[in-house]
């Protein structure tokens, strides 16, 4: 299974029986899975997401967006619990190209990616229960 390192962006090839949450990068030695949402942007997104064979759950947000800020602690907490998914955040002010490419019309918008496929997307702030039930509907388990 190919997983891109969230620290140095090197592609790692993991044996199928090694959980990503227990693996380290062959290049920089850091953990291949981050319990905290990683920051993706116009420069690294199209390398990280399409080349990573675990789902990546992305929160498109902005500093000025109150509902985004309200949801941030929930997203952060769930990021540590779903160890087969990498949670990530895209600051839409910093990365306008991505927002345009994915046609983000309101924030927060959440997109669940599996490489180049969007498994699902939803707009609007959610609480923990709503987020977990949405992930469950999309066959994402802890
Ligand atoms: Zn690395």
Tab-separated table of C-alpha atoms and ligand atoms in Angstrom:
chain	number	residue	atom	x	y	z
A	1	UNK	CA	0.000	0.000	0.000
A	2	UNK	CA	1.367	3.404	-0.969
A	3	UNK	CA	1.174	6.174	1.620
A	4	UNK	CA	2.694	9.626	1.190
A	5	UNK	CA	4.551	10.895	4.251
A	6	UNK	CA	2.736	13.966	5.646
A	7	UNK	CA	6.079	15.414	6.799
A	8	UNK	CA	8.487	15.041	3.852
A	9	UNK	CA	5.953	14.049	1.125
A	10	UNK	CA	7.970	10.963	0.145
A	11	UNK	CA	5.935	8.004	-1.148
A	12	UNK	CA	6.263	4.958	1.105
A	13	UNK	CA	5.318	1.423	0.134
A	14	UNK	CA	3.868	-0.333	3.178
A	15	UNK	CA	3.334	-4.082	3.477
A	16	UNK	CA	-0.418	-4.784	3.530
A	17	UNK	CA	-0.300	-6.150	7.091
A	18	UNK	CA	1.278	-3.040	8.625
A	19	UNK	CA	-1.314	-0.554	9.960
A	20	UNK	CA	-0.493	2.924	8.693
A	21	UNK	CA	-0.839	4.307	12.233
A	22	UNK	CA	2.108	2.151	13.303
A	23	UNK	CA	4.447	2.878	10.401
A	24	UNK	CA	7.309	5.322	9.991
A	25	UNK	CA	8.596	7.040	6.883
A	26	UNK	CA	11.595	5.375	5.209
A	27	UNK	CA	13.048	8.765	4.397
A	28	UNK	CA	12.485	11.053	7.408
A	29	UNK	CA	11.671	8.436	10.090
A	30	UNK	CA	8.591	10.339	11.266
A	31	UNK	CA	5.155	8.738	11.682
A	32	UNK	CA	3.357	8.094	8.397
A	33	UNK	CA	-0.007	8.780	9.962
A	34	UNK	CA	-0.743	11.944	11.878
A	35	UNK	CA	-3.237	11.952	14.747
A	36	UNK	CA	-3.658	15.682	14.040
A	37	UNK	CA	-5.174	16.987	10.804
A	38	UNK	CA	-2.368	17.812	8.382
A	39	UNK	CA	-2.324	21.054	6.382
A	40	UNK	CA	-2.657	20.562	2.643
A	41	UNK	CA	-2.379	23.377	0.114
A	42	UNK	CA	-2.212	24.202	-3.595
A	43	UNK	CA	1.381	22.917	-3.691
A	44	UNK	CA	1.138	19.539	-1.952
A	45	UNK	CA	-2.500	18.431	-2.250
A	46	UNK	CA	-2.297	16.916	-5.742
A	47	UNK	CA	0.746	14.917	-4.697
A	48	UNK	CA	-0.507	13.770	-1.297
A	49	UNK	CA	-4.137	12.819	-1.903
A	50	UNK	CA	-3.974	10.973	-5.274
A	51	UNK	CA	-0.874	9.030	-4.194
A	52	UNK	CA	-2.112	7.970	-0.752
A	53	UNK	CA	-4.017	4.701	-0.744
A	54	UNK	CA	-5.851	5.299	2.539
A	55	UNK	CA	-8.863	7.654	2.593
A	56	UNK	CA	-8.101	11.321	3.239
A	57	UNK	CA	-10.829	13.363	4.916
A	58	UNK	CA	-10.419	17.037	4.118
A	59	UNK	CA	-11.957	20.041	5.857
A	60	UNK	CA	-12.038	23.118	3.604
A	61	UNK	CA	-12.130	26.063	5.993
A	62	UNK	CA	-11.107	29.700	6.502
A	63	UNK	CA	-9.913	31.801	9.382
A	64	UNK	CA	-12.894	34.190	9.150
A	65	UNK	CA	-15.488	31.394	9.219
A	66	UNK	CA	-17.148	31.041	12.626
A	67	UNK	CA	-18.800	27.653	11.987
A	68	UNK	CA	-15.414	26.328	10.743
A	69	UNK	CA	-13.792	27.342	13.995
A	70	UNK	CA	-16.627	25.849	16.010
A	71	UNK	CA	-16.158	22.499	14.263
A	72	UNK	CA	-12.340	22.489	14.447
A	73	UNK	CA	-12.000	20.849	17.904
A	74	UNK	CA	-14.409	18.076	16.889
A	75	UNK	CA	-12.505	17.430	13.661
A	76	UNK	CA	-9.235	17.429	15.612
A	77	UNK	CA	-10.573	14.933	18.149
A	78	UNK	CA	-11.968	12.523	15.553
A	79	UNK	CA	-8.714	12.745	13.572
A	80	UNK	CA	-6.949	10.932	16.410
A	81	UNK	CA	-9.600	8.214	16.597
A	82	UNK	CA	-9.907	7.153	12.948
A	83	UNK	CA	-6.572	5.465	12.435
A	84	UNK	CA	-7.250	4.180	8.938
A	85	UNK	CA	-8.006	7.664	7.611
A	86	UNK	CA	-5.772	10.717	7.376
A	87	UNK	CA	-7.617	13.877	8.358
A	88	UNK	CA	-6.466	17.073	6.640
A	89	UNK	CA	-7.364	20.734	6.373
A	90	UNK	CA	-7.238	23.117	3.448
A	91	UNK	CA	-7.289	26.841	4.230
A	92	UNK	CA	-9.388	28.134	1.329
A	93	UNK	CA	-7.846	31.606	1.595
A	94	UNK	CA	-4.337	30.180	1.247
A	95	UNK	CA	-5.303	27.699	-1.479
A	96	UNK	CA	-7.818	29.319	-3.836
A	97	UNK	CA	-6.937	26.964	-6.710
A	98	UNK	CA	-8.061	23.909	-4.762
A	99	UNK	CA	-11.292	25.581	-3.686
A	100	UNK	CA	-12.002	26.436	-7.300
A	101	UNK	CA	-11.038	22.981	-8.582
A	102	UNK	CA	-13.312	21.223	-6.085
A	103	UNK	CA	-16.023	23.874	-6.488
A	104	UNK	CA	-16.196	24.751	-2.817
A	105	UNK	CA	-19.179	27.101	-2.594
A	106	UNK	CA	-19.622	27.261	1.150
A	107	UNK	CA	-17.446	26.453	4.111
A	108	UNK	CA	-16.889	24.399	6.033
A	109	UNK	CA	-17.030	21.788	3.277
A	110	UNK	CA	-15.825	18.289	3.965
A	111	UNK	CA	-14.708	15.890	1.242
A	112	UNK	CA	-13.777	12.272	1.804
A	113	UNK	CA	-11.227	11.243	-0.820
A	114	UNK	CA	-9.885	7.869	-1.856
A	115	UNK	CA	-7.082	8.948	-4.162
A	116	UNK	CA	-8.810	10.741	-7.071
A	117	UNK	CA	-12.305	9.571	-6.104
A	118	UNK	CA	-14.600	11.635	-3.932
A	119	UNK	CA	-16.336	9.061	-1.738
A	120	UNK	CA	-18.561	11.774	-0.358
A	121	UNK	CA	-18.876	15.449	0.415
A	122	UNK	CA	-20.969	17.570	2.705
A	123	UNK	CA	-21.162	21.284	3.503
A	124	UNK	CA	-21.963	22.932	6.815
A	125	UNK	CA	-20.674	22.520	10.340
A	126	UNK	CA	-21.452	19.252	12.091
A	127	UNK	CA	-21.143	18.054	15.646
A	128	UNK	CA	-19.268	14.882	16.598
A	129	UNK	CA	-22.339	12.645	16.410
A	130	UNK	CA	-23.272	13.903	12.947
A	131	UNK	CA	-19.707	13.588	11.668
A	132	UNK	CA	-19.331	10.066	12.993
A	133	UNK	CA	-22.615	8.954	11.548
A	134	UNK	CA	-21.667	10.474	8.177
A	135	UNK	CA	-18.339	8.638	8.230
A	136	UNK	CA	-20.119	5.424	9.177
A	137	UNK	CA	-22.489	5.854	6.206
A	138	UNK	CA	-19.406	6.059	4.024
A	139	UNK	CA	-18.069	2.796	5.457
A	140	UNK	CA	-15.322	4.460	7.463
A	141	UNK	CA	-14.618	2.692	10.743
A	142	UNK	CA	-12.404	3.595	13.662
B	1	LIG	ZN1	8.882	11.399	5.601
